[in-house]
Coordinates of C-alpha atoms in Angstrom, one line a residue:
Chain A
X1 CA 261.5 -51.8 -1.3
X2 CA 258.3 -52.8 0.7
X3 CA 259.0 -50.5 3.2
X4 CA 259.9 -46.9 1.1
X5 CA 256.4 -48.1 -0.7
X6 CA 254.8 -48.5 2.5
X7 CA 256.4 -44.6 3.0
X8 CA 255.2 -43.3 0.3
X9 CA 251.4 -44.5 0.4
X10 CA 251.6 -43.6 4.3
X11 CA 252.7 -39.6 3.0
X12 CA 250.0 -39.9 0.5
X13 CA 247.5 -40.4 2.9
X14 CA 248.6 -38.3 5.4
X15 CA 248.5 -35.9 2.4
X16 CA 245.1 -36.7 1.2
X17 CA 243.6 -37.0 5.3
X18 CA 244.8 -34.2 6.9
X19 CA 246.9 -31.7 4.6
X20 CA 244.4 -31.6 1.7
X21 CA 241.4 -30.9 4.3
X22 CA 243.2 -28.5 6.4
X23 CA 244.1 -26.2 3.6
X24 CA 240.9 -26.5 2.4
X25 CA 239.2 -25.6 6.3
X26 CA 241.9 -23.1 6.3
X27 CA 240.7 -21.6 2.7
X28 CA 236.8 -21.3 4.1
X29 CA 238.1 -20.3 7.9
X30 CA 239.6 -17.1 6.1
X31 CA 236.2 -16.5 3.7
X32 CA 234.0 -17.7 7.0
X33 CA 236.1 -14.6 9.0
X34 CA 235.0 -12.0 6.6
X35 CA 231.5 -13.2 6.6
X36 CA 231.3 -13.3 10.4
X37 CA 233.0 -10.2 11.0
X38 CA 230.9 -8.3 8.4
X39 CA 227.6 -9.7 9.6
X40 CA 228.9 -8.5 13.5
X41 CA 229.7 -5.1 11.9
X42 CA 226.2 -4.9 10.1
X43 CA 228.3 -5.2 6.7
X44 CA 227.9 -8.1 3.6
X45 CA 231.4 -9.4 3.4
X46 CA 232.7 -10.9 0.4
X47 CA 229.9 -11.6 -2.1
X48 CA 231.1 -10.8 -6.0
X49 CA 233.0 -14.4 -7.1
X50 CA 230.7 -17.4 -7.5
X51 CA 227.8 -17.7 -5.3
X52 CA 227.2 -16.0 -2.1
X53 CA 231.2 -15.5 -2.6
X54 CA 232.1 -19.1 -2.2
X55 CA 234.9 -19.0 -4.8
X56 CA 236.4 -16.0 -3.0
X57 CA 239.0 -18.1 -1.2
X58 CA 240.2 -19.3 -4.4
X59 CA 240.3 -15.9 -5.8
X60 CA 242.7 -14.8 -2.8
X61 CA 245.0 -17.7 -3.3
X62 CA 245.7 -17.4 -7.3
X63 CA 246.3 -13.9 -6.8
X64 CA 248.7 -14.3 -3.6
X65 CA 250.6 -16.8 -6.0
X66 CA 250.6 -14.6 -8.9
X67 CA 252.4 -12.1 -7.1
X68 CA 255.7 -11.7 -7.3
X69 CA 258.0 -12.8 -4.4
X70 CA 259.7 -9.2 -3.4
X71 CA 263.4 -9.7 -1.9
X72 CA 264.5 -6.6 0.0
X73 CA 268.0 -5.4 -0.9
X74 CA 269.2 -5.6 2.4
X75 CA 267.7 -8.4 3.6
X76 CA 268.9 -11.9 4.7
X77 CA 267.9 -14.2 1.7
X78 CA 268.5 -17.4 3.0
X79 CA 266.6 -16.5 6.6
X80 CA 264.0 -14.4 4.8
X81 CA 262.8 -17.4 2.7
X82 CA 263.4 -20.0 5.3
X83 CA 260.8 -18.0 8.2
X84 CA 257.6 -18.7 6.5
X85 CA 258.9 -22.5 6.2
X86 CA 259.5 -22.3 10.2
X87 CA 256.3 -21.1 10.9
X88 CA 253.6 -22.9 9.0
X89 CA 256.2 -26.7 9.4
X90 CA 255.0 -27.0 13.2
X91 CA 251.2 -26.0 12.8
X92 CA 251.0 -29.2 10.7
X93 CA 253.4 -31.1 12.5
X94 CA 251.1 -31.0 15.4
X95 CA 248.5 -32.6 13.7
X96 CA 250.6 -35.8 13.7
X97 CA 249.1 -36.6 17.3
X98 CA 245.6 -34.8 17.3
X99 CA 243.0 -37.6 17.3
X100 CA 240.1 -36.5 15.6
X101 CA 238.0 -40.0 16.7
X102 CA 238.4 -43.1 18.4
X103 CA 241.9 -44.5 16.9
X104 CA 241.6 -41.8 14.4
X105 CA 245.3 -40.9 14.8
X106 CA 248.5 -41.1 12.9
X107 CA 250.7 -41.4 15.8
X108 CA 249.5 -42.7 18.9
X109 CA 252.3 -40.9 21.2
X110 CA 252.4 -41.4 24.8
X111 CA 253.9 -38.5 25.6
X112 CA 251.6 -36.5 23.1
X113 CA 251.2 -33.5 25.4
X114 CA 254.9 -33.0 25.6
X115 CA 254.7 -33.2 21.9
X116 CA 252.3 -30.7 21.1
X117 CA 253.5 -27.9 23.6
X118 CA 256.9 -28.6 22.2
X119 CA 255.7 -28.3 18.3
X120 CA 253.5 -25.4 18.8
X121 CA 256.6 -23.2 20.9
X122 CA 258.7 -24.4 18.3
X123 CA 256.5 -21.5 16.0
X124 CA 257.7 -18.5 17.1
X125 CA 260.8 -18.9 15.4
X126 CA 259.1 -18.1 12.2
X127 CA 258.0 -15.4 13.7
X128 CA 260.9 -14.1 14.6
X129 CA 263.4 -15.0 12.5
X130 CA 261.2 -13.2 9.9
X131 CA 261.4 -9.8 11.9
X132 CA 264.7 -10.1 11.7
X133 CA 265.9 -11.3 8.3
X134 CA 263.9 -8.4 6.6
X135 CA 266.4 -5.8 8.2
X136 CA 263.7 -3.3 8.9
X137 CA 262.5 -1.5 11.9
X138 CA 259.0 -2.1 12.0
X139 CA 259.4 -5.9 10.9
X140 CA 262.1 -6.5 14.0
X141 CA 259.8 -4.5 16.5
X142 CA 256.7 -7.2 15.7
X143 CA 259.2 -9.5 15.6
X144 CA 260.6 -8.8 19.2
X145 CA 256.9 -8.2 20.3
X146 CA 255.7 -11.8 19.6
X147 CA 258.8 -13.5 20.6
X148 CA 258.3 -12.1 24.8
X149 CA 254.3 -12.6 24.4
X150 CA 254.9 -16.1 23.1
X151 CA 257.3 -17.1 25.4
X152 CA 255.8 -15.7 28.2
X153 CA 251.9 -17.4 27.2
X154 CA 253.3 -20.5 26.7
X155 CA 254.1 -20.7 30.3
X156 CA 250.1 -19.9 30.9
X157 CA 249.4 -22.4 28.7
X158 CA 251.4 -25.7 29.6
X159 CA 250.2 -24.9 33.3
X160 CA 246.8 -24.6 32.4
X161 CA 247.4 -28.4 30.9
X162 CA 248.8 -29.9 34.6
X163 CA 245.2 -29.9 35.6
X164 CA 244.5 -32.2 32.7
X165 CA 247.1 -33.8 33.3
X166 CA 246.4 -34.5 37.2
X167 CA 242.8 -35.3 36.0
X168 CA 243.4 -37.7 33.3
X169 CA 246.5 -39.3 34.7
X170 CA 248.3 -39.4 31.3
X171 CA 249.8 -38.1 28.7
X172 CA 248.5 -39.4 26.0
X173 CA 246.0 -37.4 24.0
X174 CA 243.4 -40.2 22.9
X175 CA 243.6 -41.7 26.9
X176 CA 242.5 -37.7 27.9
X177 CA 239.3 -37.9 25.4
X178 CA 238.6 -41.0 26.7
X179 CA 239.2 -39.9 30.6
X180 CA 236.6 -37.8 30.0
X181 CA 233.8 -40.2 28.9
X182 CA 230.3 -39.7 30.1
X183 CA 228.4 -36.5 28.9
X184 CA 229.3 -33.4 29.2
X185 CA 229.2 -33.1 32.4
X186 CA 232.5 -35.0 33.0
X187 CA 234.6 -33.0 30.2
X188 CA 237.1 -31.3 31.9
X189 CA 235.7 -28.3 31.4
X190 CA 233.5 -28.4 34.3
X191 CA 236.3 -28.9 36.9
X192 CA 238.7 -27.1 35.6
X193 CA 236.9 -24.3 34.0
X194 CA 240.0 -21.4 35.3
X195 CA 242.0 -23.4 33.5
X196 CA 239.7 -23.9 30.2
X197 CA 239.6 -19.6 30.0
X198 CA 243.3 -19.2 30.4
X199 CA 244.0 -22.1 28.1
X200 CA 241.9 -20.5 25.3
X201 CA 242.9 -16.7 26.5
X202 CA 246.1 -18.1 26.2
X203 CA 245.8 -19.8 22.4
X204 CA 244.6 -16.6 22.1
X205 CA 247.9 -14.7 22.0
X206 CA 250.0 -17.9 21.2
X207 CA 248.6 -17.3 17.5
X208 CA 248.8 -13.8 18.1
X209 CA 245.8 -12.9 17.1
X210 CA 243.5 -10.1 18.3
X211 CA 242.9 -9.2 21.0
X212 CA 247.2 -9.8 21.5
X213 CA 248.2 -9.0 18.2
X214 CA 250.6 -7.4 19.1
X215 CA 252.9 -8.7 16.6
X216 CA 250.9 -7.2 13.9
X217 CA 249.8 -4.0 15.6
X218 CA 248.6 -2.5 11.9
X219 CA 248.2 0.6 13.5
X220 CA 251.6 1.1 15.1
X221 CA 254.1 -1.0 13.4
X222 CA 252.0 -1.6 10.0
X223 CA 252.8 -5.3 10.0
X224 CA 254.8 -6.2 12.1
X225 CA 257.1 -9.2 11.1
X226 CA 255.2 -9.6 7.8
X227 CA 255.7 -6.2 6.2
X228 CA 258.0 -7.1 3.8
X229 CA 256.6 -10.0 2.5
X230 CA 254.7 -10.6 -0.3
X231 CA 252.9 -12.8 -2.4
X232 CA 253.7 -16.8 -1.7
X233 CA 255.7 -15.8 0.8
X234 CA 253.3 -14.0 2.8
X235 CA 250.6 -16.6 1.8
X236 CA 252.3 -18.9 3.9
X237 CA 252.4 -17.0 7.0
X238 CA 248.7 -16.3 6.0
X239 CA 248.1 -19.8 6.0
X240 CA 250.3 -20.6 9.3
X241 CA 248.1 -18.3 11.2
X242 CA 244.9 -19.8 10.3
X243 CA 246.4 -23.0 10.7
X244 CA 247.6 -22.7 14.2
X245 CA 244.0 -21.4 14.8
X246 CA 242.6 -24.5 13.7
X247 CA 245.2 -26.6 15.8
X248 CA 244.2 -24.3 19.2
X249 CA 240.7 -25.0 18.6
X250 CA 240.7 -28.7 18.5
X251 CA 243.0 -28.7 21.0
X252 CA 241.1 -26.8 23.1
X253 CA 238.2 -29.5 22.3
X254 CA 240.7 -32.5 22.9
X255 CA 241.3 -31.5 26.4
X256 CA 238.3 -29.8 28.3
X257 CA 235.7 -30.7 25.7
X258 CA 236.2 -34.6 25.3
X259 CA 237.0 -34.7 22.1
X260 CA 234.9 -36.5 19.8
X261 CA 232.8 -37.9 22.5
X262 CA 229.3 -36.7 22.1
X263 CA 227.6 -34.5 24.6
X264 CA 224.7 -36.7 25.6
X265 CA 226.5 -39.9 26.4
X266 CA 224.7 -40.8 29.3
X267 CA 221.9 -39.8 28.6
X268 CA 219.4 -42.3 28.1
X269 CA 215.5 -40.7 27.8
X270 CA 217.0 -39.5 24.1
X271 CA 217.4 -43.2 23.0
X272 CA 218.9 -44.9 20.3
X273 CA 219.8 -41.5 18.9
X274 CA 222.6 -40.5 16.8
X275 CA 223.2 -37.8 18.7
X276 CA 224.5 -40.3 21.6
X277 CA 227.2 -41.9 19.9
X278 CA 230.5 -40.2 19.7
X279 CA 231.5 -39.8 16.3
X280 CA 233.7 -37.2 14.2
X281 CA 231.0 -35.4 13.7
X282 CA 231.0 -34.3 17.4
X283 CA 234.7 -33.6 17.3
X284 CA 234.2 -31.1 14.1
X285 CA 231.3 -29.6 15.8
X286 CA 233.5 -28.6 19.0
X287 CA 236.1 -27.6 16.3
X288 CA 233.9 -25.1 14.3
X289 CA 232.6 -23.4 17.3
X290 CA 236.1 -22.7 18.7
X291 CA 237.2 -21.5 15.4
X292 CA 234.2 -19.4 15.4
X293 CA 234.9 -18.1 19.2
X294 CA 238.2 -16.7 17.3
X295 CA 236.3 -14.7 15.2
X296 CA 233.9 -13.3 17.5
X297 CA 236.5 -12.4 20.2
X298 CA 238.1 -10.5 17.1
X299 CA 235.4 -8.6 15.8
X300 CA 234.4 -8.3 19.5
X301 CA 237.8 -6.7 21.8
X302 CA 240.1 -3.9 20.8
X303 CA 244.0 -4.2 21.1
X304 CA 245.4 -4.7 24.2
X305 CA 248.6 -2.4 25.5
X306 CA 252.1 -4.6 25.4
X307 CA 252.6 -4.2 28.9
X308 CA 249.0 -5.2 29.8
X309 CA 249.5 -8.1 28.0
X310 CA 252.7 -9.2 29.6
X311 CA 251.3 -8.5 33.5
X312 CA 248.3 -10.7 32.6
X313 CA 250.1 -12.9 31.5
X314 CA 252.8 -13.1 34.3
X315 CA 250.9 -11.6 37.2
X316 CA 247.3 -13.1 36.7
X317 CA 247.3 -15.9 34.7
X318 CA 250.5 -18.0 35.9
X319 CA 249.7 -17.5 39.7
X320 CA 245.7 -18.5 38.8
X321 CA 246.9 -21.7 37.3
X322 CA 249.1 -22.7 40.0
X323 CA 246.3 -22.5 42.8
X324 CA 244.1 -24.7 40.2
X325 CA 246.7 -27.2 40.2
X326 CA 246.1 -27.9 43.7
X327 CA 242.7 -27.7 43.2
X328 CA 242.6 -30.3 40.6
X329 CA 245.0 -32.5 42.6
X330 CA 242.5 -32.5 46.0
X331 CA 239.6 -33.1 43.1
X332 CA 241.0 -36.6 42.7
X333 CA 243.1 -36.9 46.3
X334 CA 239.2 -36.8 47.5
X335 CA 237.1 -38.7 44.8
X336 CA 235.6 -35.7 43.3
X337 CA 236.4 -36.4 39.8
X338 CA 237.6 -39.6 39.1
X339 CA 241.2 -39.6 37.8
X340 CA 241.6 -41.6 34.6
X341 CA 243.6 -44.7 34.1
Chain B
X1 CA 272.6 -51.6 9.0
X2 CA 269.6 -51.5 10.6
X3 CA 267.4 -48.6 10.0
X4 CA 268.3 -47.2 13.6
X5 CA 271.6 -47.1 12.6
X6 CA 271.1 -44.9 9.5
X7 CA 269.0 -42.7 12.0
X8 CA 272.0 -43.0 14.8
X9 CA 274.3 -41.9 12.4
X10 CA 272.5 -39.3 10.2
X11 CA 272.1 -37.8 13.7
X12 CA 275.2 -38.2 14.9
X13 CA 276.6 -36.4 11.7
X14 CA 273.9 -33.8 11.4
X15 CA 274.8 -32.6 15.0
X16 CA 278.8 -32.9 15.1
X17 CA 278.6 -30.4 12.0
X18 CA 275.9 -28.4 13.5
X19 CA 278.0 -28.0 17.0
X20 CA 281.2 -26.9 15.4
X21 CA 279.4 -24.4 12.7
X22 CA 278.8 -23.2 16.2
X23 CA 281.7 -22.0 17.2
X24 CA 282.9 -21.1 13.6
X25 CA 280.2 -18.9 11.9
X26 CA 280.9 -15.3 12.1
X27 CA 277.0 -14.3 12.5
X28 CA 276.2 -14.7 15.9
X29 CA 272.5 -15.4 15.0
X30 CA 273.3 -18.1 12.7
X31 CA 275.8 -19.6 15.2
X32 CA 272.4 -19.7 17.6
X33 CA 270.6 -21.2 15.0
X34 CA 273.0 -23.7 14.2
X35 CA 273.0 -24.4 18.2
X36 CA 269.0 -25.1 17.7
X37 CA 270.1 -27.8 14.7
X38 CA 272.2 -29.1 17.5
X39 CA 269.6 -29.5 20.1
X40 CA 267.4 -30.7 18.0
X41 CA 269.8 -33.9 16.4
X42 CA 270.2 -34.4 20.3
X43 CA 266.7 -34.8 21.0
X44 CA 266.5 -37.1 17.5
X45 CA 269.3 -39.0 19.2
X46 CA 267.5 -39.4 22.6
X47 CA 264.2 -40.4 21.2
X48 CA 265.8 -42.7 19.6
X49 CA 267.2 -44.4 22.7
X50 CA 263.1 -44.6 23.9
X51 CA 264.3 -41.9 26.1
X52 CA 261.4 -39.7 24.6
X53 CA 260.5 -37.6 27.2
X54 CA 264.2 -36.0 28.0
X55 CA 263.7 -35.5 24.5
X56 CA 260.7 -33.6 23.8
X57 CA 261.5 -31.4 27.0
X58 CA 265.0 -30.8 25.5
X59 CA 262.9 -29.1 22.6
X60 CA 260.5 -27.7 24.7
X61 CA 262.9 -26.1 27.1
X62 CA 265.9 -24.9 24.9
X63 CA 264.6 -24.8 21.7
X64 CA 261.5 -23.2 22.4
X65 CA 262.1 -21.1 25.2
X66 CA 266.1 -20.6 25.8
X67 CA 267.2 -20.3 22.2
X68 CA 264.3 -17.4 21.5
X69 CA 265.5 -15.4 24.2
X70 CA 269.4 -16.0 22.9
X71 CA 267.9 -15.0 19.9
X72 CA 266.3 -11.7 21.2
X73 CA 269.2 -10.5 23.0
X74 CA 271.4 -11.3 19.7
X75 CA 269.4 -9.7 17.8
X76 CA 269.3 -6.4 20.1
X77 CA 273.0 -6.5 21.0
X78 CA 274.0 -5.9 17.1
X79 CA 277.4 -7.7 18.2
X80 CA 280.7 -6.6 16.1
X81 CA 281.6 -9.4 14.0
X82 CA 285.0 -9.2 13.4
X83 CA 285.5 -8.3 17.2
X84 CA 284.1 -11.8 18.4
X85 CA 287.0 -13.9 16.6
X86 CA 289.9 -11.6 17.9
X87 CA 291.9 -13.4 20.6
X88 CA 291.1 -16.8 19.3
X89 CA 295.0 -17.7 18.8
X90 CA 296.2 -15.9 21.6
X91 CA 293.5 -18.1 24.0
X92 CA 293.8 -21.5 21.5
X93 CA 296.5 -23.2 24.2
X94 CA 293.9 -22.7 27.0
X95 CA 291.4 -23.8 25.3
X96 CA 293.3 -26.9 24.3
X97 CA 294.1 -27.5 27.6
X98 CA 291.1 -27.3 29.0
X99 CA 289.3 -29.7 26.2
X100 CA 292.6 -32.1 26.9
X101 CA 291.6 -32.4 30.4
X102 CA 288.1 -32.7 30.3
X103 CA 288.8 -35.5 27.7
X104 CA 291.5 -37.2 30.2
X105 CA 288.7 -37.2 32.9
X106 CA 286.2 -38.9 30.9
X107 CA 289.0 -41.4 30.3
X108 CA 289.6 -42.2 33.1
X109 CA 286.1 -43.1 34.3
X110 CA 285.9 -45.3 31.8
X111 CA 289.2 -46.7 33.1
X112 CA 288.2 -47.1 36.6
X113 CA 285.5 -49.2 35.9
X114 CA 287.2 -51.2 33.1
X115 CA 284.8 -50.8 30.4
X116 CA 287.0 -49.6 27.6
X117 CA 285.7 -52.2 25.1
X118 CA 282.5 -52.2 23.1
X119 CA 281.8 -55.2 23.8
X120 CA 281.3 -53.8 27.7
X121 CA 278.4 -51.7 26.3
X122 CA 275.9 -53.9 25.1
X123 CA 272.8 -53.3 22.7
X124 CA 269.6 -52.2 25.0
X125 CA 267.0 -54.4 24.7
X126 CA 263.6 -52.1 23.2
X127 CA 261.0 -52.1 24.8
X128 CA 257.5 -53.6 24.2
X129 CA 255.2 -51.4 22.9
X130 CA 253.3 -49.3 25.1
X131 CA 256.1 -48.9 27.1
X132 CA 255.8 -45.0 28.9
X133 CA 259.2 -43.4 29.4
X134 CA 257.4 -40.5 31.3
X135 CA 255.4 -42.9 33.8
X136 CA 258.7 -44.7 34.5
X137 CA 260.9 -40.9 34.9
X138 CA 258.0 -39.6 37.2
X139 CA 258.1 -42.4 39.5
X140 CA 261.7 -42.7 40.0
X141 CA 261.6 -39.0 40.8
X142 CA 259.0 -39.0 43.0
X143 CA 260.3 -42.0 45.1
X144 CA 263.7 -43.4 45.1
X145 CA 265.3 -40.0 43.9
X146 CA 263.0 -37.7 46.2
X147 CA 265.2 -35.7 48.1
X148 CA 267.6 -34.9 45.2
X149 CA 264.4 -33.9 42.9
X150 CA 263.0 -31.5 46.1
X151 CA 266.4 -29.9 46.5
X152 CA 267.4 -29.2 42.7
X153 CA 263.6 -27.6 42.7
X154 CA 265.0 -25.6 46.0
X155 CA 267.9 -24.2 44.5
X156 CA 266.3 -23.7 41.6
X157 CA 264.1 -21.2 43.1
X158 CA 267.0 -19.5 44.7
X159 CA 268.4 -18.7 41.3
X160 CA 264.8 -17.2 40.1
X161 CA 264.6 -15.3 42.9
X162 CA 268.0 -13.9 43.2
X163 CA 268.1 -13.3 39.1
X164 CA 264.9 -11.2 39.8
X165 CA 266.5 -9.3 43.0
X166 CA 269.7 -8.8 41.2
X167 CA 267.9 -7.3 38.1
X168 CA 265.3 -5.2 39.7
X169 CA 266.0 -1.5 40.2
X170 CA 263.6 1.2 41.5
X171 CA 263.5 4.1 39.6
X172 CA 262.6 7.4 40.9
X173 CA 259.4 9.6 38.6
X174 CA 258.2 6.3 37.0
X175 CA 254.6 6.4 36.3
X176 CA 253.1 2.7 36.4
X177 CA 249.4 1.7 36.3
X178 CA 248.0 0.7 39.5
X179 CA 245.6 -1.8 38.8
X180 CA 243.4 -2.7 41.8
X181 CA 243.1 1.2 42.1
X182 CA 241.3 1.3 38.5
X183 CA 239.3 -1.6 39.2
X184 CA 238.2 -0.2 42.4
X185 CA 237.4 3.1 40.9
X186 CA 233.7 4.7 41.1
X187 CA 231.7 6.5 39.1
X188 CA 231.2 8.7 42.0
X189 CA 235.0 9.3 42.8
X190 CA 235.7 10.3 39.7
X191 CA 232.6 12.6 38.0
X192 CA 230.4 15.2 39.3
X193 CA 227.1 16.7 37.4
X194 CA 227.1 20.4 37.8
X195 CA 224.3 22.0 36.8
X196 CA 224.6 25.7 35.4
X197 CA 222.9 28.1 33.1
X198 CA 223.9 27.7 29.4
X199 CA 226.4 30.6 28.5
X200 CA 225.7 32.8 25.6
X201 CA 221.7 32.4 25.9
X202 CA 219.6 35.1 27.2
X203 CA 216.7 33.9 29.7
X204 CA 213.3 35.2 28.8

C-alpha cells in the first residue's frame, strides 16, 4: 500500500515538476514564435487577447479543443488516433533523464545518452504512422519525407555525441555537466565546436522544423502528415513539435554548454557574485536562447530541396563527425582537454 | 512474487502475444508494428536483467532505425493481403520441421552440459547501485574479446559496401548537381555587363 502511494505522489510530482511547466513553456514558446518572427519581419504579432497578447496561447488551445476531431472515411481509426500519442509520449519521456541542476533529476541513468537517442528516434513513428493511417497522398508523402530525413539525421546526431562521449568519459548526463566544470571555457563547445553545429543543424531536422521541414512542406504537400488532422488531435502534434524543440535545446545546453553550470565559474575578479554559482537559473538561460536560435534560424533560411538535405546529411555531415572523433580522442590521448572521470 | 516477477512475466506475456500477432495479422504494417511491441517487451525483459545497455541499443537500433525502414518499404509495396497467407498449409510440415529441430538443438545443449533442472540456473545476484553495464560491455570488448569485436566490424563493412555496390546503377541522361562546381563558381564566369544604346529612344 506504501509503495502504489509512494507511486502516485512520485506521478504527481513529476506532473506538477516537469509536465505542468513544460506545457506551459510550450504554450508561451508558440506565442514567443509569433512575436519573434513578426518583430524579424517588421510585423506586431499577436496583440488583441489580454495584454500585449499574453492570453493568446490560451485562446489557441480552447479553440483547438473545441474543434471537432474529424475522422476520414477511409482512414485507419485505430492508427489515426494512436499517431499523435506516439509522437508527443517520447518528447516527454525524455525528460525522465534531463537534469535541469545539480541532482535535479528524476532518474539518474547511467546509460542516459543511450536513453535519450533511443527515446527521441523512437518519434518518428508518430510521424509516420500518421502519414499513413490518414490514407491520403499528400499525408503519406510528408510522411515518407520525415521518416528518410529522420533516420538518416539521427545518424549525424548520435556521432556528433561520441566526442562528448570521448571527452567526458561517460554516459551519464549529470557526470557530462559536471565534466565540463570550470567556465565557459571548458564547455564542450570549445573543443568540439564541428560537432556542437552539426548537433544543433541536426536537432534542426530531427524536429523537422525549418529549414528541413520537409515533412510539412506547406507549399508542396500542404501538410504533410498532419493534413487531416484536426482539432485535439492536431493539437497534440502541435504540442509534440514544440516539445521536442524544448528537449533539443536543453540538450543541446546539457552537452556542449555545461548545463546549469554558470559561465563565470572561474572567474574570480567578479567575486562573491551570483552570477558565479551555478544554479537553474543558468540552465534556463542556455535553454531560452536555444529555443530562441529555433526561431531565428526559421524566420531566417528558406526550405531546403529533399535531396540537399539527404547529401548533407550523408555526404557532409557524417564524414565531418567521424574526423572529429579522432580529433576529440588525440584531445585527451595528449592532455589537451582533460577527460572526465 | 516479487515485483520483478510481475514485471518478468507481464513482459514475458506482453511479447509471446505480440510475436505470434506477428505472424498472424493479415496487415502487414500492423504485423511490423506488432514486431516493434515485441522488441520493445525484449528490451523491458533485458533491462530487467541490469543488462541495460543491450537493451536501449535494441530500441535504438531496431525500433528506431530497422522497423521505420520496414515500415517505409511496407508502406510503398501496397502488399496483397490475401496473397501473403496462401501456401501456409501446403508449407505448415516444413515449417514444423524446421521449428522441431531447432527446438531439439536447443535441447540438447542443455543436455550436454546437464543443466536441465531449475535448480542449475540460479537467481543472479543484483548489483550494487552504480553498477555501469556499459563500462563493464566496453571493456570486455575492447580487451579480452578484441579480435572477434575488430573482425565482426570487418565484415560488417563488407556488407555496407557490397549492399551499396550491388544497388548502385549508373544511369545514362541523369542530370545531378555538382556541388564543388557551384561553390567554385564566379561572378565573372558566369555574367558579363554589356553596354549598349537603349532601343526605342532617339539620341538628340
Amino acid at each position: 500500500m506504501d509503495a502504489i502511494l509512494e507511486f502516485i505522489w512520485l506521478l504527481i510530482r513529476i506532473g506538477l515538476f516537469t509536465l505542468l511547466p513544460l506545457i506551459l513553456m510550450v504554450a508561451y514558446y508558440t506565442y514567443a514564435e509569433r512575436k519573434v518572427i513578426g518583430a524579424m519581419q517588421s510585423r506586431i504579432g499577436p496583440n488583441r487577447v489580454g495584454p500585449l497578447g499574453l492570453f493568446q496561447p490560451f485562446a489557441d488551445v480552447i479553440k483547438l479543443l473545441l474543434k471537432e476531431i474529424i475522422l476520414p472515411k477511409e482512414a485507419n481509426r485505430y492508427l489515426f488516433l494512436i499517431a499523435p500519442i506516439l509522437a508527443i509520449a517520447p518528447a516527454f519521456g525524455v525528460w525522465a533523464v534531463v537534469p535541469v541542476g545539480d541532482g535535479l533529476v528524476w532518474a539518474d541513468l547511467n546509460a542516459g545518452v543511450l536513453y535519450v537517442l533511443a527515446l527521441s528516434s523512437m518519434g518518428v513513428y508518430g510521424i509516420i504512422l500518421a502519414g499513413w493511417a490518414s490514407n491520403s497522398k499528400y499525408a503519406l508523402l510528408g510522411a515518407m519525407r520525415s521518416a528518410a530525413q529522420v533516420v538518416s539525421y539521427e545518424i549525424a546526431l548520435g556521432f556528433s555525441l561520441l566526442g562528448v562521449m570521448i571527452l567526458a568519459g561517460s554516459l551519464n548526463l549529470q557526470a557530462i555537466v559536471n565534466a565540463q566544470s570550470g567556465g565557459m571555457l571548458d564547455w564542450y563547445w570549445l573543443p568540439l565546436l564541428p560537432m556542437f553545429l552539426i548537433f544543433f543543424i541536426s536537432a534542426l531536422a530531427e524536429t523537422n522544423r525549418a529549414p528541413f521541414d520537409m515533412a510539412e512542406g506547406e507549399s508542396e504537400i500542404v501538410a504533410g502528415f498532419h493534413v487531416d488532422y484536426a482539432g485535439a488531435s492536431f493539437a497534440v502534434f502541435f504540442l509534440a513539435e514544440y516539445a521536442n524543440m524544448i528537449l533539443m535545446s536543453a540538450l543541446t545546453a546539457i552537452f556542449f554548454f555545461g548545463g546549469w553550470l554558470s559561465p563565470f565559474e572561474g572567474w574570480a575578479f567578479l567575486g562573491d557574485s551570483w552570477l558565479r554559482d551555478s544554479s537553474i537559473f543558468w540552465f534556463l538561460a542556455k535553454l531560452v536562447f536555444f529555443m530562441f536560435n529555433f526561431l531565428w534560424i526559421r524566420a531566417t533560411f528558406p526550405r531546403y530541396r529533399y535531396d540537399q538535405v539527404m547529401r548533407l546529411g550523408w555526404k557532409v555531415f557524417i564524414p565531418i563527425t567521424m574526423v572529429w572523433m579522432l580529433v576529440a580522442a588525440l584531445f585527451v590521448f595528449n592532455g589537451i582537454v582533460v577527460r572526465g572521470a | 512474487m516479487t515485483i520483478q516477477e510481475i514485471f518478468f512475466y507481464l513482459f514475458s506475456i506482453i511479447m509471446l502475444a505480440a510475436a505470434t500477432m506477428v505472424i498472424s495479422v493479415r496487415n502487414p504494417v500492423y504485423a511490423i508494428l506488432y514486431l516493434i511491441l515485441t522488441f520493445f517487451s525484449a528490451a523491458a525483459l533485458w533491462i530487467l536483467l541490469e543488462a541495460e545497455f543491450l537493451g536501449i541499443i535494441l530500441v535504438l537500433v531496431y525500433v528506431g532505425a530497422v522497423m521505420v525502414l520496414f515500415l517505409f518499404v511496407v508502406m510503398m509495396l501496397n502488399i496483397n493481403q490475401s496473397r501473403v497467407s496462401e501456401g501456409f498449409v501446403k508449407n505448415l510440415p516444413l515449417g514444423i520441421g524446421v521449428a522441431l529441430v531447432m527446438l531439439a538443438e536447443v535441447l540438447m545443449v542443455l543436455w550436454y552440459k546437464n543443466q536441465t533442472g531449475v535448480d542449475n540456473f540460479p537467481i543472479p545476484v543484483p548489483h550494487e547501485q552504480g553498477y555501469s553495464n556499459t563500462a563493464e560491455i566496453g571493456e570486455r570488448m575492447f580487451t579480452a574479446y578484441l579480435w572477434p569485436f575488430e573482425i565482426a566490424g570487418v565484415v560488417l563493412l563488407v556488407a555496407i559496401v557490397a549492399a551499396v555496390a550491388l544497388s548502385m546503377r549508373h544511369r545514362e541522361g541523369v542530370k545531378t548537381q555538382s556541388v564543388p562546381q557551384q561553390i567554385s563558381a564566379e561572378k565573372r564566369d558566369r555574367l558579363e555587363l554589356i553596354d549598349m544604346p537603349v532601343e526605342g529612344v532617339k539620341k538628340n
